[in-house]
Each structure stands twice: as structure tokens, then as C-alpha cells.
GROMACS .gro file of C-alpha atoms in nm:
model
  258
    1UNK     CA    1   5.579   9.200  11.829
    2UNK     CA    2   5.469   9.224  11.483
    3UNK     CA    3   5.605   9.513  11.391
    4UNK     CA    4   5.997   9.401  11.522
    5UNK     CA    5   5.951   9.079  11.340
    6UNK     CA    6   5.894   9.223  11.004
    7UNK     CA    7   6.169   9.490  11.120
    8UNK     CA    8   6.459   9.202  11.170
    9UNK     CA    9   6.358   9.041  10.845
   10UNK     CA   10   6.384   9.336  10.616
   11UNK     CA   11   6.772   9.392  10.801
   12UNK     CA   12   6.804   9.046  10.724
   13UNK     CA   13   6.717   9.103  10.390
   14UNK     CA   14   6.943   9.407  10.304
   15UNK     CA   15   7.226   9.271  10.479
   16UNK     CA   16   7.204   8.994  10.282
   17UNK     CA   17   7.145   9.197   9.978
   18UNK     CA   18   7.492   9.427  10.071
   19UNK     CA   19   7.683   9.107  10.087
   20UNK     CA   20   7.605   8.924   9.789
   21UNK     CA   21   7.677   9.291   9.600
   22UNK     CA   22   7.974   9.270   9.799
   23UNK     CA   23   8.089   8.916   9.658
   24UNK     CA   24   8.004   9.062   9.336
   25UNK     CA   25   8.257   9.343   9.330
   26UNK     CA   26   8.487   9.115   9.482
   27UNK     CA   27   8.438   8.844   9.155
   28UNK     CA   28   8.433   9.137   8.939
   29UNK     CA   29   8.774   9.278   9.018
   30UNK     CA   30   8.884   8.910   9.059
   31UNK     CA   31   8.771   8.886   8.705
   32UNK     CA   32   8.883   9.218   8.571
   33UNK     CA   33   9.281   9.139   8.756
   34UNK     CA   34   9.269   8.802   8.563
   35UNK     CA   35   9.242   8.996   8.241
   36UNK     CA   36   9.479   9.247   8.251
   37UNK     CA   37   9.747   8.984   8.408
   38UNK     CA   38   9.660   8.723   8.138
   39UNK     CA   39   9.879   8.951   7.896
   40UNK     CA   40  10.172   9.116   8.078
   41UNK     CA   41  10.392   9.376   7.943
   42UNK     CA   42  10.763   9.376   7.963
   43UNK     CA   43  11.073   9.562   7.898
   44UNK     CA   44  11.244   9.433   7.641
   45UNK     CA   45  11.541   9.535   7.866
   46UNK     CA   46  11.422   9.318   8.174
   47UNK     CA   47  11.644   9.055   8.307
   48UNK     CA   48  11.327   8.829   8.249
   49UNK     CA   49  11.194   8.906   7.947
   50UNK     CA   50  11.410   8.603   7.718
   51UNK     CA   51  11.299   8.355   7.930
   52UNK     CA   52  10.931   8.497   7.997
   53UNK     CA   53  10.896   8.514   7.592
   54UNK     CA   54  11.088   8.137   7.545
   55UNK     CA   55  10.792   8.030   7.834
   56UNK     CA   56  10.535   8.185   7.606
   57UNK     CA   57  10.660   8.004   7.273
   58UNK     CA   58  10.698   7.675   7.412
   59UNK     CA   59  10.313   7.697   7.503
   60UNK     CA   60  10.237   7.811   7.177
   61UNK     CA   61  10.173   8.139   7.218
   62UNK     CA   62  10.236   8.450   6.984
   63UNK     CA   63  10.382   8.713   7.113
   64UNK     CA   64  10.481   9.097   7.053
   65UNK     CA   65  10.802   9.220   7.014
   66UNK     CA   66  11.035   9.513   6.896
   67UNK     CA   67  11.218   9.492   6.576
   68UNK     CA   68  11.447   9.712   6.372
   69UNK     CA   69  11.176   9.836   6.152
   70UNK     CA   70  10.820   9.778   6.363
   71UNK     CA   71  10.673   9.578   6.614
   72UNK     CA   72  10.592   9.230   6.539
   73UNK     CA   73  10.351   8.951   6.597
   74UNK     CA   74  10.582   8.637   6.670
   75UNK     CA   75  10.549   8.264   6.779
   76UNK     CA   76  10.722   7.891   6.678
   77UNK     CA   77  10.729   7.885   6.292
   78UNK     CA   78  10.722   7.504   6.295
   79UNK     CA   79  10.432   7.514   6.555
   80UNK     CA   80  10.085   7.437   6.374
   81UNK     CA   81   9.838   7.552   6.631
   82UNK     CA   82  10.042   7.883   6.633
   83UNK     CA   83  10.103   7.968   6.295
   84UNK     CA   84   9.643   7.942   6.287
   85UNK     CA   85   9.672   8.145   6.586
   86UNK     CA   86   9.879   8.394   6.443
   87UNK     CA   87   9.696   8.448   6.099
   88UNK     CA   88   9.389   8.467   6.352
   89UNK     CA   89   9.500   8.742   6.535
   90UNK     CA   90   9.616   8.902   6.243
   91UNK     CA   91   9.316   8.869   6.059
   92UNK     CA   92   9.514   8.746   5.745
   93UNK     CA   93   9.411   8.522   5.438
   94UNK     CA   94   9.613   8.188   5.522
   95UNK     CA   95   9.758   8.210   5.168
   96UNK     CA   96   9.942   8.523   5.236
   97UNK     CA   97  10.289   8.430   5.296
   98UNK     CA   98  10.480   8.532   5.673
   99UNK     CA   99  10.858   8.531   5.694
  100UNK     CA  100  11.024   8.375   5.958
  101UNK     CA  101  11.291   8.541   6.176
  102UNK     CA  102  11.642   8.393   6.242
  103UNK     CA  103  11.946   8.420   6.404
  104UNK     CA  104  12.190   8.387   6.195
  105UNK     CA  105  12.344   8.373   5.789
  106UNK     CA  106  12.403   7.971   5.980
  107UNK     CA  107  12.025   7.950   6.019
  108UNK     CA  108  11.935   8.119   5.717
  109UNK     CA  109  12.074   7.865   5.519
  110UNK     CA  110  11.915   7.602   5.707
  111UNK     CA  111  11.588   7.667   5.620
  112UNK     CA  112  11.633   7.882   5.284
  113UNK     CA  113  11.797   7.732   4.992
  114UNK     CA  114  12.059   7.937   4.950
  115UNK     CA  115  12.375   7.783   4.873
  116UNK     CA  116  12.391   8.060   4.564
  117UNK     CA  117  12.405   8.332   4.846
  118UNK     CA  118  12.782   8.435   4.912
  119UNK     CA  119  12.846   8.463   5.273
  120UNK     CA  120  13.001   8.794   5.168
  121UNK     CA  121  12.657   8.918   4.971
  122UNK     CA  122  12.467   8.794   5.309
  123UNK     CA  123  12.720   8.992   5.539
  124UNK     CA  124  12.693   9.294   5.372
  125UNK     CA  125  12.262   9.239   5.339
  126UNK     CA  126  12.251   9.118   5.689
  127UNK     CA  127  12.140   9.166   5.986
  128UNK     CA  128  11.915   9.506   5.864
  129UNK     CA  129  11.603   9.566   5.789
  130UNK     CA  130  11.584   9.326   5.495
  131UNK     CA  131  11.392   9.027   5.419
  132UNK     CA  132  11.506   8.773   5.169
  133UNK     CA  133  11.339   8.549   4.980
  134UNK     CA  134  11.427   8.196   4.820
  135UNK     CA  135  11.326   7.816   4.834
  136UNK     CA  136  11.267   7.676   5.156
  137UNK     CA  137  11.405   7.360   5.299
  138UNK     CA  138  11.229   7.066   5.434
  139UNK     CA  139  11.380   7.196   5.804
  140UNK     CA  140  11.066   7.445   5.773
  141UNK     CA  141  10.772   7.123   5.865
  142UNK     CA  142  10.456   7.333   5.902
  143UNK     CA  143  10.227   7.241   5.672
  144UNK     CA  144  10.022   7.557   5.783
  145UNK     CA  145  10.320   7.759   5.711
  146UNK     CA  146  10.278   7.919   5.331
  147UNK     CA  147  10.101   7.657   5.241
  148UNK     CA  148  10.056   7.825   4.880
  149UNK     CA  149  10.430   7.871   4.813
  150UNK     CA  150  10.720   7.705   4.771
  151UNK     CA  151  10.944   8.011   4.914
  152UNK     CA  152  11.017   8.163   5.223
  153UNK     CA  153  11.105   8.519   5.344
  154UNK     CA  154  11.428   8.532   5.581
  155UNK     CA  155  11.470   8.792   5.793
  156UNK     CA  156  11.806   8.922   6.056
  157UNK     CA  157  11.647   9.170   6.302
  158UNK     CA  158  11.962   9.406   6.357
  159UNK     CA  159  11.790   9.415   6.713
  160UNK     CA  160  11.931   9.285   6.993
  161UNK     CA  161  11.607   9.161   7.188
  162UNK     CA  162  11.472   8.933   6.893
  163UNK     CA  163  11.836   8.823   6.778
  164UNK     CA  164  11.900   8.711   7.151
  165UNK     CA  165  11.602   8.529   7.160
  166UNK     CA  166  11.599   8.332   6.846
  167UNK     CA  167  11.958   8.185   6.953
  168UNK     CA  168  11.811   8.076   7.329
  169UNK     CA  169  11.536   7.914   7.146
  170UNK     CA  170  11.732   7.634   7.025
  171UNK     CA  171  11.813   7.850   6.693
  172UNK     CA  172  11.434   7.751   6.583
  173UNK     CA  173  11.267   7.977   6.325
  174UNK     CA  174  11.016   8.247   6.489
  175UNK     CA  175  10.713   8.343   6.242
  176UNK     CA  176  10.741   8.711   6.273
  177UNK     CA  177  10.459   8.928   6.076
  178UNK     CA  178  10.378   9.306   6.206
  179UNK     CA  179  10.178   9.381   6.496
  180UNK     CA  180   9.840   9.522   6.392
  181UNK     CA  181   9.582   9.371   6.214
  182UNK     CA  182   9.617   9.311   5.796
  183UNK     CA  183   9.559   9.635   5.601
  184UNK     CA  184   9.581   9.914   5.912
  185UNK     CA  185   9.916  10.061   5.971
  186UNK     CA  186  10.222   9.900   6.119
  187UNK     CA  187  10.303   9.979   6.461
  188UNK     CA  188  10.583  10.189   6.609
  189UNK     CA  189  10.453  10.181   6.999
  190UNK     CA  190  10.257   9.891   7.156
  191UNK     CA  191   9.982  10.107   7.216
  192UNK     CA  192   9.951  10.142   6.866
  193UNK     CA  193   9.813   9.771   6.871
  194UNK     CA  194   9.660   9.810   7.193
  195UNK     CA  195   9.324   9.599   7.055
  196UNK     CA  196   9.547   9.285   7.005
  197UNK     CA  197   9.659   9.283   7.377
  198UNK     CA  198   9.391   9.008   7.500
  199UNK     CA  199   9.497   8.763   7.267
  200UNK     CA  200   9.851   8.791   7.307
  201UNK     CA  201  10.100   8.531   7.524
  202UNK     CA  202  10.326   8.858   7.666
  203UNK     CA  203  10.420   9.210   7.503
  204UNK     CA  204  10.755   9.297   7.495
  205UNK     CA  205  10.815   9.688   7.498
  206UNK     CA  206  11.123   9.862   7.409
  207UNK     CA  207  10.966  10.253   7.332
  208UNK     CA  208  10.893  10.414   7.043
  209UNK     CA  209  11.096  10.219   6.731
  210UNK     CA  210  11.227  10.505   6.522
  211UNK     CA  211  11.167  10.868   6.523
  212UNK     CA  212  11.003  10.892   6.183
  213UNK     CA  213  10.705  10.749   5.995
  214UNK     CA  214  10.863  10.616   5.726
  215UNK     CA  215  10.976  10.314   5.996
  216UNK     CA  216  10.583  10.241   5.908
  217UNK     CA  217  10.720  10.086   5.570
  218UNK     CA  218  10.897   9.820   5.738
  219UNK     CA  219  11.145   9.590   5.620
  220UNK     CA  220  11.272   9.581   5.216
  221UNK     CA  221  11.168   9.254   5.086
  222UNK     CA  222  11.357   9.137   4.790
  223UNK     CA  223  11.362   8.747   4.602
  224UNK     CA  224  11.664   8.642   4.509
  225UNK     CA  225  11.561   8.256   4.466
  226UNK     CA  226  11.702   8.270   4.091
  227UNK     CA  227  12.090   8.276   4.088
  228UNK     CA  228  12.215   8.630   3.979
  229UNK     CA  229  11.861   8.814   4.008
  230UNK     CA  230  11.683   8.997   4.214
  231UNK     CA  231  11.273   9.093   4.223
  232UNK     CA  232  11.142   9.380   4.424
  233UNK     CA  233  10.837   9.264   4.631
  234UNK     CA  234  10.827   9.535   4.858
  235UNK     CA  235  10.997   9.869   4.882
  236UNK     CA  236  11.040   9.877   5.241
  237UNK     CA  237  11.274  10.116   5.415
  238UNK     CA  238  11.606  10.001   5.311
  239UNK     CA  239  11.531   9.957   4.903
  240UNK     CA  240  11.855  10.184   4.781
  241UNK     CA  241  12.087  10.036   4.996
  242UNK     CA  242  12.017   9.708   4.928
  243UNK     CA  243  11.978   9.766   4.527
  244UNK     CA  244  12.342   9.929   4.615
  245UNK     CA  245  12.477   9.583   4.727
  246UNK     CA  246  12.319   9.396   4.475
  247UNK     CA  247  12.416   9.544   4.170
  248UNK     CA  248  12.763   9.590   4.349
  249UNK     CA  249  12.754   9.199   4.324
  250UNK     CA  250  12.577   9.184   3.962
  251UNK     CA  251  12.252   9.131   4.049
  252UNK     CA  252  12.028   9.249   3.759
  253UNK     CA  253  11.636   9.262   3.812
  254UNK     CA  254  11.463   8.984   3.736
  255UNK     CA  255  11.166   9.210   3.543
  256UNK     CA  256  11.411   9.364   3.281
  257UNK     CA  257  11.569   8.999   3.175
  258UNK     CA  258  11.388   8.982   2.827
   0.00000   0.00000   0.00000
């Protein structure tokens, strides 16, 4: 009798063991499915993807996005807990400045000063892959926002996705900053910034941006918060055309003004 008694307590045993092995493949998949659906990826083509990206702003996410140069880190400029969010998961000194992204030459003067801007010098700058600089306007409230600078970088996206979605959100500035982390190389595919995923409110994915590594550069960034000058702060991809328009308007740079 012995023998069957220790018998049906060692079965007890293992089956016991099996199941709770059992639950824990069961809460480790469970776990595991959370994580790769906390961040979803979607076409920036999908019928969904405006309002799943408006959804993920309005919680104060940041999100990633195609643009015409690279892909971008973006959430609610005038959004405190996401601007710290956003220089978090960039890994970038808070007194570096990040542009903001816009809809419109409308918008752009709404929160840049820059009533000395023709609408004809912004038409022919704008949208491209061009980032302006000048004074911002009290419409830009984030006190984590630049918070060493008076200025702001502007940017028009000449792509559709981002354009599209800074009108449906209430024409509202996006912070937009590229998607990798500060000093390693821009991104031109999402797996590119693969490592970023987990933190991320949604990823929007619209391909390979560009066919050639000089996209990498990303956008020209130029001041023009002085009235007839111009100052080169990066080079960007679009420098010659833009020095084209410029000096087509008079603009002289600012560095050889003695």
C-alpha cells in the first residue's frame, strides 16, 4: 500500500509541477504579446494611421514618422511631459534646441516672428527640406521647449503624411527631431532605430526615405531672424538651393557683414 501511496504523490507532484510551467509559458507569451503590441507599426498609407498618431499625441506620446529628409521623433510641442519625454528618448542635452513642425506659411507665422518673411520668399523656401529659424512667439508656451533660446526652428515637411497630420491636429505645433539617438546617424528605415521601438507611442512606416545617403544630412537649417540676412547653421541637403533663393531676394550672410 506503501509503495502506491508514495506512487500517487510523486504524479501529484509532477502534474502539478507541468502545470504551473504551463501557466508560466502562458504569462510569458502573455507578457512578451503585451510588448510587442505596446508599440505598433503602421503604414503611413493606412486609412488609420492620422487618427491612430492624433490618439497617440493627445496622450502625450512621441511618436515616429516619415519626413522628406529622415525619420523623425515627434509629439505636442506645447506638451511639457512630452517635450522631457522626447529629449529622453533621444538622449539629448535639454539645452539643445528641437524645431517644431507645421502646417503651413499660416502657422509658421504664428509661432515664428516673421512678419519680415515675404509670403513670396516663404513660397519659394517652403514646404522642402528646410528649416527656418527666427524669434518665437508667445503661441509656443512650453517652458521645456528651448528653454536656452529665444528662437525657434520652423519646418514644412513636403510630405504628405506629417503635413496631413499637423492640420487634423488642430494646426498645433509637433516637436519633430530625428529618429535615433543624439550623435549616431539619422535614419532612413525604421529599422534603422529599431532600439527606440519600446519607448515609442506608434511607428509610422512609409519605406525606405530616399535612395541615397546623403538623405542622412537631413534638412538645411538656415536663421534668418535679422531682416535681410541669413546664417548657415547646418548644411543639410538642400544648402544651394536655398542660398539660390536667398540671394535671389538679397539676402547677404550674416558672417561677412563687417
Amino acid at each position: 500500500m506503501r509503495p502506491q501511496l508514495e506512487r500517487l504523490e510523486l504524479m501529484r507532484y509532477l502534474q502539478n509541477l507541468l502545470i504551473r510551467r504551463l501557466q508560466g509559458t502562458r504569462s510569458s507569451n502573455s507578457m512578451h504579446k503585451q510588448q510587442v503590441e505596446a508599440t505598433p507599426i503602421c503604414s503611413a498609407e493606412s486609412l488609420n494611421a492620422l487618427k491612430l498618431a492624433e490618439q497617440c499625441l493627445q496622450l502625450g506620446k512621441v511618436i515616429a514618422l516619415p519626413t522628406d529628409t529622415v525619420y523623425g521623433l515627434a509629439c505636442d510641442a506645447n506638451n511639457e511631459q512630452a517635450i522631457q519625454r522626447l529629449y529622453e528618448i533621444k538622449g539629448r542635452d535639454e539645452h539643445k534646441p528641437v524645431a517644431i513642425c507645421v502646417n503651413n506659411i499660416t502657422a509658421l507665422r504664428r509661432y515664428g516672428q516673421a512678419s519680415h518673411l515675404s509670403d513670396e520668399l516663404l513660397t519659394r523656401l517652403l514646404p522642402g527640406p528646410l528649416t527656418i529659424i527666427v524669434e518665437h512667439t508667445p503661441h509656443l508656451s512650453n517652458r521645456y521647449l528651448n528653454p536656452s533660446t529665444s528662437k525657434i526652428g520652423i519646418r514644412i515637411p513636403d510630405f504628405q503624411f506629417i503635413r496631413d497630420l499637423c492640420a487634423r491636429w488642430h494646426e498645433q505645433p509637433l516637436a519633430l527631431t530625428s529618429a535615433n539617438r543624439s550623435s549616431e546617424p539619422s535614419s532612413l528605415e525604421i529599422i534603422e532605430f529599431q532600439a527606440l521601438w519600446p519607448q515609442l507611442g506608434a511607428i509610422f512606416d512609409a519605406g525606405r526615405i530616399g535612395q541615397t545617403e546623403e538623405r542622412r544630412l537631413a534638412s538645411t537649417v538656415i536663421d534668418l531672424a535679422n531682416p535681410g540676412c541669413y546664417e548657415i547653421v547646418r548644411a543639410g541637403v538642400a544648402l544651394k538651393q536655398t542660398l539660390s533663393v536667398l540671394h535671389e531676394f538679397g539676402y547677404v550672410n550674416q558672417n561677412l557683414i563687417t
